[in-house]
Amino acid sequence: MATHAGQAADAPAADTTAFDAVVVGAGFGGMYMLHRLRGMGLRVTVIEAADDVGGTWNWNRYPGARCDVESLEYSFSFSEELQQEWTWTERFASQPEILAYARHVADRFDLRRGIRFGTRVRSAHYDEAQAQWSITTDRGDALRARFCIMATGCLSLPRMPDFPGRDRFGGRLLHTATWPHEPVDFTGLRVGVIGTGSSGIQVIPMIARQAAHLHVFQRTPNFSLPSGNRPLAGDEVAQFKARYPEVREKARHAPAGIAGMPAPDRGALDDPEERRREVYEAAWRNGSTGLTRAYNNLLMDEAANATAAEFVREKIRSIVTDPAVAERLTPRDHFIGTKRICLDSGYFQTFNRPNVTLVSLRETPIESITEAGIRTSREEIPLDVIVFATGFDAITGALLDIDIRGRRGLPLAEKWRGGPRTYLGLMTAGFPNLFSITGPGSPSVLTNMITSIEQHVDWIARCIHDLAARGARSIEADPAAEDGWVAHVNAVADQTLFPRANSWYVGANLPGKPRVFMPYVGGLGVYRRRCDEVAERGYEGFILDAPAAAVA
Ligand code: FAD
Ligand code: NAP
């Protein structure tokens, strides 16, 4: 087994195969996990498929990529020095700035020497006799570790629909989530973008400014709100930083992990129409995703939701000058907010440009990709570049991409054939000492992910510490507790409008994926309390040191 040149593992020079913990992924989750476990004196290595830290922000380099949680909140809170020394320049940071931040964190906490870059984990098998995980990679590594922690990301396995003829295309094929490291120049080119989710909605206005002509291939129209992005003034940043301790504490207990978005106390129908319009108008002008959180029942009540949805539909009609194009861009098939709301910088305005054409795939579906472009049921559209903004195999994709086997060699893919099953989104029964950061059944993608990542990493670190203090070798979810949590996650989701949308939250973007609402919709504050109580009650619902084959 080799260590890779220049990538010394965080272990004694004599043995680079045996660890207390192996962490998979070096996005924000894996980076912070490494920092915490190292601080506890554990031997830990991180394995990362990419060439650098940053995860999402290293892969998704398409023009226009930026966060939709305000930068001052979309950042680590675990180090006061870090949050004081780093200065964000825009309300919503761009991808290059977030990647620079991730690199800064890696350097500041000396993380790189603990990470094997350019290495993909292929398998993780549990050895019951030794109570250890055996992990293999595509570079021939064979590692052993007491704990295996999946920091593989919720949106890290890109999805490229297999249109007939895709490989015949004579031009350039790009995916937003595997964007080249060198900038792509679209000047003078005929470009097609497939997909109008958050990535498509960010990249489309940027490409339209350069391309000779842009065709946007839209299957489902989406709700999008103006981001209100702007440069941050120096004194504004200083004032915010001075309040960081209070802001972060609020965020940790807020439903979405965002201090600036406390839970509203009124329902949409409690206000008369005129007042409601003022509220929506103010939220629209302010930017961000506040409009979908303006009232406490927008995601619970159809009639309440309809008021916000219709407000945004009117906005689309008022922005897009051609009424037929405006109608095609108007979402009518889902409740606003039940698919991830998009934030844009001039998305709907882009369709007023003479060099942009909207192709509605509901009217004229793609039949094939040809050597020269895209053939729809109406015509062949000649293109030099096709950009796939077609999303991800979300939440479970990166986990199931690894051959993970638990007790008695049970593959995770088999256990999760009907959809993911976890206890607290942290562990799954029959897979001892295997943790997932922001796994299915946790608030994850419904929150500021960095707040959720910190909560999971801190909980896992505490758990590993407590196991050592008790002299326990292993921990695993009790199947009964897991059943209870899965039922609770579903029951809470079923009180909302979320499960009714064909979103990636339910796996509806992937043909054949079981339809299960995967994130926990109960809110981060509530969830955090539950996780803390479980730990304080001696890891209620978990089994410590179960003998081999004792757990079904
Ligand atoms: P990731 O950043 O996805 O990192 C996972 C890492 O694991 C990747 O680097 C991947 O290469 C690696 N990996 C996976 N499988 C393997 C394997 N088998 N072997 C080795 N390595 C592996 N969230 C927000 O809260 N706010 C936002 O504004 C926001 N904007 C986003 C914008 C985009 C374009 C996307 C795609 C997502 C966005 N998200 C946002 C979600 C974002 O994914 C999280 O905020 C956060 O960056 C996730 O960090 P992570 O470490 O959990 O996962
Ligand atoms: P996405 O939301 O899943 O959108 C994919 C798009 O591709 C959809 O419009 C989808 O249409 C379309 N599509 C998929 N398969 C298709 C096919 N076979 N034919 C035609 N169209 C097809 O993916 P995403 O835009 O990459 O975003 C994923 C998530 O990443 C977001 O929801 C968000 O959480 C995160 N993200 C955040 C930001 C941000 O603003 N910070 C930016 C990018 C991504 P249908 O709707 O019909 O399926």
XYZ file of C-alpha atoms and ligand atoms in Angstrom:
653
model
C 0.000 0.000 0.000
C 1.403 3.352 -1.030
C 1.032 6.832 0.328
C 0.922 9.312 -2.485
C 3.828 11.650 -3.014
C 3.465 14.876 -1.060
C 0.353 13.631 0.723
C 1.599 12.263 3.983
C -1.191 10.689 5.989
C -1.821 11.888 9.492
C -0.262 8.827 11.074
C 3.067 7.509 12.302
C 5.486 7.065 9.397
C 5.647 3.322 10.083
C 2.012 2.555 9.289
C -0.105 4.465 6.841
C -2.859 1.869 6.727
C -4.182 1.785 10.292
C -6.225 4.642 11.699
C -8.665 5.449 14.419
C -10.862 7.111 11.819
C -11.063 7.403 8.052
C -13.099 10.341 6.771
C -14.338 10.275 3.173
C -14.570 13.704 1.533
C -12.770 17.007 2.108
C -15.589 19.506 1.660
C -16.545 21.592 4.668
C -17.810 18.458 6.436
C -14.633 16.400 6.065
C -12.380 19.374 6.794
C -14.021 20.179 10.108
C -14.248 16.493 11.068
C -10.500 16.135 10.521
C -9.828 19.206 12.639
C -11.997 17.968 15.517
C -10.708 14.395 15.582
C -7.139 15.534 15.344
C -7.738 17.863 18.259
C -8.820 14.782 20.259
C -5.488 13.111 19.494
C -6.917 10.513 17.088
C -5.029 9.092 14.093
C -7.172 10.144 11.185
C -6.886 10.397 7.426
C -9.239 11.995 4.929
C -9.686 10.628 1.418
C -10.827 13.042 -1.275
C -11.495 12.310 -4.934
C -10.779 15.879 -6.040
C -7.459 17.650 -6.244
C -8.231 20.120 -3.480
C -10.417 20.893 -0.481
C -13.792 22.659 -0.744
C -16.059 19.909 -2.129
C -19.032 21.619 -3.806
C -17.040 24.804 -4.261
C -14.129 23.040 -5.901
C -16.328 21.142 -8.360
C -19.055 23.660 -9.289
C -16.933 26.327 -10.983
C -19.498 27.431 -13.551
C -19.822 31.200 -14.102
C -22.406 32.712 -11.749
C -22.037 30.056 -9.039
C -22.532 31.568 -5.615
C -24.157 30.706 -2.308
C -27.791 31.437 -1.519
C -27.237 31.765 2.231
C -25.654 35.104 3.136
C -21.867 34.787 3.237
C -21.543 36.160 6.758
C -23.635 33.203 7.916
C -22.480 30.615 5.338
C -19.130 30.119 7.078
C -17.645 28.205 10.008
C -18.382 29.375 13.532
C -16.081 26.984 15.396
C -13.142 29.393 15.561
C -13.581 32.983 16.702
C -10.175 33.868 15.210
C -11.187 32.421 11.839
C -14.491 34.274 11.662
C -12.841 37.545 12.671
C -9.903 37.336 10.275
C -11.854 36.325 7.130
C -13.661 39.123 5.278
C -16.465 38.418 2.814
C -16.798 40.952 0.027
C -20.347 40.249 -1.228
C -23.694 39.553 0.394
C -23.751 36.181 -1.417
C -20.193 35.030 -1.984
C -19.120 33.787 -5.384
C -17.695 30.292 -5.882
C -14.080 31.552 -6.228
C -14.363 33.398 -2.916
C -15.872 30.403 -1.095
C -13.172 28.136 -2.520
C -10.519 30.639 -1.380
C -12.120 30.504 2.085
C -11.996 26.690 2.138
C -8.329 26.808 1.156
C -7.648 29.380 3.847
C -9.288 27.111 6.447
C -7.188 24.178 5.217
C -3.966 26.164 5.511
C -4.830 27.870 8.774
C -5.571 24.561 10.526
C -2.857 22.646 8.669
C -5.385 20.196 7.233
C -3.729 19.272 3.942
C -1.181 16.897 5.437
C -4.101 14.792 6.673
C -5.802 14.497 3.285
C -5.091 12.124 0.377
C -6.256 14.037 -2.690
C -7.062 12.546 -6.077
C -8.209 9.325 -4.428
C -11.702 7.852 -4.547
C -12.995 5.414 -1.943
C -14.429 2.356 -3.669
C -15.434 0.151 -0.756
C -15.900 0.150 3.000
C -16.561 -3.237 4.619
C -17.150 -3.868 8.310
C -15.070 -6.602 9.930
C -17.234 -7.830 12.800
C -14.524 -9.822 14.540
C -12.147 -6.870 14.725
C -14.873 -4.214 15.010
C -13.070 -2.302 12.270
C -13.762 -0.888 8.836
C -11.659 -1.998 5.845
C -11.542 0.696 3.217
C -10.190 0.470 -0.325
C -9.557 3.167 -2.909
C -9.107 3.469 -6.649
C -5.373 3.957 -6.059
C -4.923 0.600 -4.420
C -4.975 1.744 -0.799
C -6.276 -0.718 1.784
C -6.899 1.034 5.082
C -8.319 -0.088 8.402
C -10.041 2.124 10.924
C -12.262 1.853 13.975
C -14.540 4.592 12.646
C -15.544 5.426 9.100
C -17.124 8.828 8.602
C -18.835 9.656 5.352
C -18.480 13.356 4.546
C -19.315 12.593 0.948
C -21.813 15.449 0.451
C -25.528 15.639 -0.365
C -24.999 17.185 -3.804
C -21.768 15.651 -5.017
C -22.708 12.942 -7.504
C -23.605 14.770 -10.741
C -26.275 13.400 -12.975
C -26.075 13.510 -16.745
C -29.208 12.206 -18.472
C -28.409 9.638 -21.086
C -30.052 11.241 -24.137
C -29.706 9.040 -27.235
C -26.672 10.091 -29.267
C -25.035 12.008 -26.410
C -21.602 10.625 -27.183
C -21.909 11.538 -30.869
C -21.980 15.298 -30.220
C -19.184 16.993 -32.171
C -19.025 20.095 -29.950
C -18.173 20.462 -26.271
C -20.249 18.865 -23.485
C -20.041 20.413 -20.022
C -21.753 19.725 -16.687
C -22.085 22.547 -14.155
C -20.874 20.230 -11.375
C -17.690 19.089 -13.130
C -16.782 22.440 -14.626
C -13.240 22.817 -16.031
C -10.690 24.655 -13.900
C -9.843 27.043 -16.748
C -12.518 29.629 -17.608
C -14.700 28.705 -20.595
C -15.067 31.444 -23.228
C -18.476 31.343 -24.916
C -17.841 34.377 -27.123
C -19.314 33.887 -30.580
C -20.586 30.368 -29.781
C -24.009 28.751 -30.089
C -24.746 27.341 -26.642
C -27.509 25.132 -25.252
C -28.204 24.819 -21.507
C -30.330 21.879 -20.362
C -31.890 22.394 -16.934
C -33.413 25.294 -15.040
C -32.748 24.418 -11.383
C -30.518 26.578 -9.163
C -27.394 25.841 -11.245
C -29.083 26.545 -14.596
C -30.692 29.710 -13.258
C -27.286 30.992 -12.113
C -25.319 30.065 -15.232
C -27.872 31.110 -17.911
C -27.586 34.918 -17.462
C -23.784 34.666 -17.474
C -23.590 32.607 -20.681
C -26.206 34.797 -22.381
C -23.900 37.797 -21.991
C -21.147 36.085 -24.006
C -22.708 33.619 -26.401
C -23.700 34.395 -29.978
C -26.949 32.597 -29.184
C -28.215 30.690 -26.165
C -30.984 28.092 -26.262
C -32.399 27.249 -22.825
C -33.934 23.756 -22.726
C -36.496 23.861 -19.927
C -38.460 20.840 -18.765
C -40.097 22.317 -15.647
C -40.364 26.047 -14.981
C -39.016 27.000 -11.574
C -39.689 29.663 -8.985
C -36.754 32.033 -8.615
C -36.328 35.138 -6.477
C -33.912 38.030 -6.959
C -30.887 37.458 -4.723
C -30.288 41.124 -3.996
C -26.584 40.409 -4.114
C -24.352 43.442 -3.557
C -20.900 44.305 -2.280
C -20.601 44.379 1.512
C -19.442 47.638 3.044
C -16.518 47.513 5.470
C -18.424 48.934 8.428
C -21.345 46.551 7.807
C -18.968 43.586 7.988
C -17.278 44.951 11.119
C -20.617 45.434 12.860
C -21.751 41.935 11.928
C -18.496 40.415 13.128
C -18.823 42.193 16.451
C -22.158 40.393 16.935
C -20.875 36.962 15.839
C -21.205 35.165 19.199
C -24.871 36.152 19.464
C -25.596 35.571 15.734
C -24.073 32.092 15.692
C -25.916 31.033 18.823
C -29.193 32.135 17.250
C -28.367 30.286 14.016
C -27.653 27.048 15.868
C -31.196 27.002 17.220
C -33.056 28.526 14.254
C -35.105 26.196 12.013
C -32.918 26.800 8.933
C -29.634 27.315 10.786
C -29.712 30.982 9.797
C -29.891 33.726 12.437
C -31.303 36.216 9.950
C -34.279 33.937 9.315
C -36.123 33.387 12.584
C -39.400 31.442 12.496
C -42.265 33.774 11.478
C -45.170 34.087 13.930
C -48.062 34.686 11.509
C -49.838 32.746 8.810
C -50.298 34.186 5.317
C -54.073 34.235 5.628
C -53.917 36.127 8.938
C -53.103 39.284 6.990
C -55.494 41.066 4.606
C -54.452 40.898 0.959
C -53.079 44.431 0.864
C -50.817 43.863 3.854
C -49.708 40.484 2.494
C -48.675 42.104 -0.785
C -46.613 44.643 1.146
C -44.900 41.841 3.009
C -44.113 39.940 -0.220
C -43.055 43.117 -2.019
C -40.655 44.001 0.811
C -39.240 40.456 0.780
C -38.835 40.567 -3.017
C -37.011 43.914 -2.834
C -34.824 42.756 0.053
C -33.659 39.714 -1.918
C -32.622 36.323 -0.489
C -35.093 33.513 0.169
C -37.067 35.454 2.778
C -40.253 35.455 0.692
C -40.789 31.735 1.233
C -40.370 32.253 4.985
C -42.486 35.390 5.238
C -45.299 33.453 6.923
C -45.281 30.349 9.077
C -47.715 28.290 6.990
C -46.442 28.787 3.427
C -45.071 25.254 3.308
C -48.005 23.738 5.189
C -51.173 25.167 3.690
C -52.147 25.139 0.010
C -54.148 28.361 0.146
C -51.385 30.208 1.992
C -48.813 28.904 -0.465
C -50.936 30.011 -3.423
C -50.717 33.647 -2.286
C -46.899 33.629 -2.441
C -46.788 31.571 -5.643
C -49.181 33.922 -7.428
C -47.161 36.942 -6.294
C -44.052 35.483 -7.944
C -45.979 34.480 -11.084
C -47.109 38.103 -11.441
C -43.502 39.223 -11.113
C -42.461 36.874 -13.920
C -45.204 38.276 -16.146
C -44.101 41.823 -15.322
C -40.425 41.136 -16.121
C -40.643 39.006 -19.279
C -41.833 41.139 -22.177
C -43.115 38.387 -24.501
C -46.304 37.032 -22.865
C -45.925 33.599 -24.496
C -42.369 33.248 -23.142
C -43.514 34.526 -19.738
C -46.243 31.869 -19.670
C -43.759 29.105 -20.503
C -41.486 30.314 -17.694
C -44.311 30.342 -15.154
C -44.248 27.441 -12.687
C -47.611 25.816 -12.052
C -46.821 22.209 -11.201
C -45.557 22.594 -7.616
C -46.083 24.679 -4.487
C -43.518 27.461 -4.159
C -40.656 26.396 -1.872
C -41.350 22.664 -2.132
C -38.599 22.365 -4.727
C -35.478 24.194 -3.583
C -36.208 27.867 -4.201
C -33.724 29.456 -6.622
C -31.993 32.805 -6.189
C -30.949 34.669 -9.299
C -29.218 37.722 -10.658
C -31.343 38.742 -13.642
C -32.614 35.290 -14.678
C -36.062 36.206 -16.010
C -34.677 39.399 -17.600
C -32.342 37.212 -19.667
C -35.298 36.009 -21.750
C -35.812 39.566 -23.047
C -32.455 39.387 -24.839
C -32.557 38.886 -28.625
C -29.844 36.209 -28.410
C -31.802 33.933 -26.018
C -34.462 31.374 -26.993
C -36.509 29.336 -24.540
C -37.274 25.790 -25.674
C -40.081 24.237 -23.653
C -39.391 20.509 -23.493
C -42.977 19.923 -22.368
C -44.052 21.051 -25.850
C -41.078 19.824 -27.880
C -39.108 17.137 -25.990
C -35.476 16.319 -26.742
C -35.413 13.283 -29.033
C -31.660 12.964 -29.350
C -28.324 14.654 -29.340
C -26.836 14.708 -32.805
C -23.345 15.391 -34.026
C -24.377 19.003 -34.693
C -26.648 19.828 -31.768
C -29.947 18.879 -30.120
C -32.897 17.413 -31.987
C -36.280 18.130 -30.429
C -39.590 16.821 -31.690
C -39.830 20.033 -33.750
C -36.341 20.709 -35.144
C -32.602 20.200 -34.937
C -30.895 23.098 -33.120
C -27.232 23.465 -34.121
C -24.914 24.053 -31.136
C -21.196 24.409 -30.399
C -21.514 23.726 -26.647
C -24.107 21.888 -24.550
C -24.147 22.642 -20.815
C -25.864 20.079 -18.619
C -27.296 21.801 -15.547
C -29.152 18.597 -14.757
C -28.369 18.231 -11.065
C -27.353 15.371 -8.809
C -28.194 11.970 -7.445
C -28.881 13.839 -4.222
C -28.417 12.871 -0.574
C -27.959 9.107 -1.017
C -26.065 9.135 -4.347
C -22.486 9.538 -3.108
C -23.040 7.040 -0.265
C -24.477 4.337 -2.495
C -21.739 4.948 -5.054
C -19.387 3.294 -2.544
C -19.642 -0.458 -1.936
C -20.518 -0.181 1.778
C -21.157 -3.435 3.658
C -22.124 -3.800 7.295
C -22.689 -6.792 9.548
C -22.766 -10.150 7.756
C -21.647 -8.389 4.600
C -25.022 -6.701 4.067
C -24.656 -4.082 1.302
C -26.022 -0.645 2.199
C -27.600 -0.544 -1.263
C -29.638 -3.627 -0.310
C -30.668 -2.245 3.062
C -31.740 1.029 1.408
C -33.412 -0.562 -1.615
C -36.752 0.979 -0.595
C -35.122 4.296 0.369
C -32.671 5.392 3.059
C -33.271 4.361 6.691
C -31.287 5.987 9.475
C -31.448 6.888 13.111
C -31.149 10.691 13.360
C -29.532 10.775 9.924
C -26.281 9.904 11.688
C -26.117 6.094 11.577
C -27.955 3.155 10.046
C -28.642 -0.086 11.943
C -26.317 -2.952 11.085
C -23.414 -0.638 10.182
C -21.541 -0.049 13.450
C -19.152 2.903 13.764
C -20.214 4.263 10.362
C -21.356 7.870 10.594
C -22.638 10.138 7.873
C -22.383 13.917 8.033
C -25.691 15.515 6.989
C -27.029 12.086 6.057
C -30.627 11.302 5.012
C -33.038 11.839 7.888
C -31.203 14.940 9.130
C -32.076 18.607 8.376
C -29.122 18.967 5.971
C -30.237 20.502 2.665
C -33.175 22.347 4.256
C -30.740 24.446 6.290
C -27.587 26.492 6.103
C -25.415 23.460 5.485
C -22.410 24.759 7.374
C -24.446 25.130 10.575
C -25.733 21.572 10.083
C -22.267 20.239 9.302
C -20.888 21.753 12.507
C -23.726 20.254 14.527
C -23.133 16.761 13.090
C -19.346 16.910 13.389
C -19.543 18.121 16.999
C -22.023 15.352 17.854
C -19.899 12.644 16.215
C -16.725 13.933 17.918
C -18.475 13.906 21.288
C -19.809 10.414 20.639
C -16.357 9.042 19.786
C -14.945 10.729 22.878
C -17.693 9.258 25.097
C -17.180 5.765 23.673
C -13.475 5.931 24.542
C -14.298 7.215 28.028
C -16.564 4.166 28.580
C -14.092 1.777 27.004
C -16.643 0.854 24.312
C -15.403 -0.314 20.908
C -18.538 0.262 18.897
C -21.847 2.040 18.592
C -24.723 1.343 16.260
C -28.325 2.320 15.780
C -30.937 0.108 17.437
C -33.300 -1.096 14.664
C -36.340 -0.140 16.763
C -35.029 3.410 17.289
C -34.320 3.627 13.582
C -37.868 2.539 12.727
C -39.177 5.193 15.108
C -37.012 7.921 13.573
C -37.948 6.995 9.992
C -41.626 7.102 10.975
C -41.125 10.479 12.662
C -39.262 11.950 9.648
C -42.114 10.837 7.382
C -44.845 12.003 9.747
C -43.347 15.489 10.020
C -42.832 15.690 6.256
C -46.409 14.578 5.635
C -47.695 17.568 7.585
C -46.105 19.785 4.917
C -46.515 20.296 1.186
C -42.930 19.124 0.519
C -43.559 15.458 -0.354
C -46.046 16.421 -3.067
C -43.468 18.045 -5.349
C -41.422 16.048 -7.837
C -38.166 17.301 -6.332
C -34.749 15.812 -5.714
C -35.715 15.882 -2.006
C -37.882 12.838 -2.844
C -35.559 11.426 -5.502
C -38.050 12.271 -8.273
C -35.276 13.627 -10.514
C -33.891 10.127 -11.023
C -35.914 7.495 -12.832
C -36.259 4.432 -10.591
C -35.074 6.072 -7.360
C -37.417 5.156 -4.492
C -39.716 8.055 -3.656
C -38.928 8.953 -0.050
C -38.729 12.433 1.450
C -35.096 12.320 2.566
C -34.287 15.384 4.701
C -35.742 16.054 8.175
C -38.141 18.965 7.950
C -38.597 19.515 11.704
C -35.957 22.270 11.853
C -32.366 22.352 13.011
C -33.053 23.765 16.491
C -35.530 20.986 17.342
C -33.256 18.369 15.801
C -30.193 19.600 17.702
C -32.074 19.304 21.006
C -33.096 15.761 20.140
C -29.526 14.735 19.272
C -28.181 16.312 22.474
C -30.819 14.579 24.610
C -29.983 11.242 23.008
C -26.301 11.697 23.923
C -27.093 12.919 27.429
C -29.278 9.857 28.063
C -26.313 7.598 27.370
C -26.921 7.316 23.609
C -30.550 6.356 23.829
C -31.585 4.340 20.794
C -28.017 3.252 20.093
C -26.394 -0.032 21.081
C -22.892 0.163 22.490
C -20.566 -2.791 22.068
C -23.127 -5.150 20.584
C -21.553 -8.592 20.137
C -21.022 -9.769 16.554
C -24.329 -10.624 14.818
C -26.383 -9.433 17.808
C -28.153 -6.736 15.869
C -30.669 -7.652 13.196
P -19.317 18.416 -0.392
O -18.906 19.831 -0.438
O -20.173 17.904 -1.467
O -17.998 17.545 -0.286
C -18.025 16.160 -0.397
C -16.686 15.725 -0.915
O -16.624 14.304 -0.857
C -16.448 16.113 -2.371
O -15.288 16.888 -2.471
C -16.314 14.778 -3.103
O -15.334 14.823 -4.108
C -15.910 13.853 -1.968
N -16.308 12.470 -2.213
C -17.549 11.989 -2.436
N -17.498 10.642 -2.604
C -16.199 10.295 -2.477
C -15.514 9.052 -2.549
N -16.158 7.897 -2.777
N -14.172 9.047 -2.372
C -13.501 10.202 -2.131
N -14.104 11.406 -2.064
C -15.438 11.437 -2.227
N -25.646 24.903 0.811
C -25.960 25.970 1.588
O -26.229 25.808 2.773
N -25.970 27.217 1.062
C -25.670 27.462 -0.234
O -25.707 28.593 -0.662
C -25.350 26.348 -1.079
N -25.057 26.527 -2.380
C -24.751 25.434 -3.145
C -24.420 25.638 -4.480
C -24.145 24.564 -5.298
C -23.748 24.790 -6.727
C -24.257 23.255 -4.793
C -24.026 22.070 -5.674
C -24.559 23.040 -3.453
C -24.780 24.137 -2.621
N -25.060 23.983 -1.266
C -25.351 25.065 -0.486
C -24.935 22.672 -0.642
C -23.421 22.365 -0.393
O -23.202 21.130 -0.952
C -23.106 22.452 1.097
O -23.357 23.765 1.566
C -21.684 22.108 1.517
O -20.710 22.723 0.727
C -21.511 20.609 1.582
O -20.292 20.281 2.165
P -19.947 18.736 2.390
O -18.553 18.697 2.898
O -20.989 18.100 3.206
O -20.077 18.078 0.964
P -31.682 20.500 -10.010
O -32.288 21.458 -9.079
O -31.974 19.063 -9.820
O -32.095 20.957 -11.476
C -31.845 20.139 -12.571
C -32.550 20.700 -13.778
O -32.287 19.841 -14.882
C -34.064 20.766 -13.624
O -34.543 21.891 -14.276
C -34.512 19.493 -14.310
O -35.819 19.519 -14.794
C -33.524 19.434 -15.452
N -33.399 18.086 -15.972
C -32.949 16.999 -15.334
N -33.011 15.923 -16.134
C -33.502 16.349 -17.300
C -33.821 15.707 -18.526
N -33.630 14.390 -18.685
N -34.331 16.443 -19.515
C -34.528 17.766 -19.357
N -34.268 18.432 -18.232
C -33.753 17.724 -17.210
O -30.070 20.632 -10.018
P -29.189 21.934 -9.761
O -29.736 23.068 -10.481
O -27.777 21.547 -10.005
O -29.374 22.226 -8.210
C -29.300 21.182 -7.253
C -29.221 21.781 -5.873
O -27.901 22.294 -5.619
C -30.108 22.994 -5.655
O -31.446 22.651 -5.463
C -29.449 23.649 -4.471
O -29.731 22.982 -3.280
C -27.984 23.443 -4.801
N -27.523 24.622 -5.568
C -27.551 25.829 -4.951
C -27.180 26.950 -5.643
C -27.241 28.273 -4.969
O -27.972 29.146 -5.406
N -26.485 28.481 -3.952
C -26.778 26.855 -6.961
C -26.735 25.606 -7.564
C -27.129 24.484 -6.856
P -37.054 18.965 -13.893
O -37.281 20.024 -12.854
O -38.138 18.782 -14.846
O -36.582 17.677 -13.279
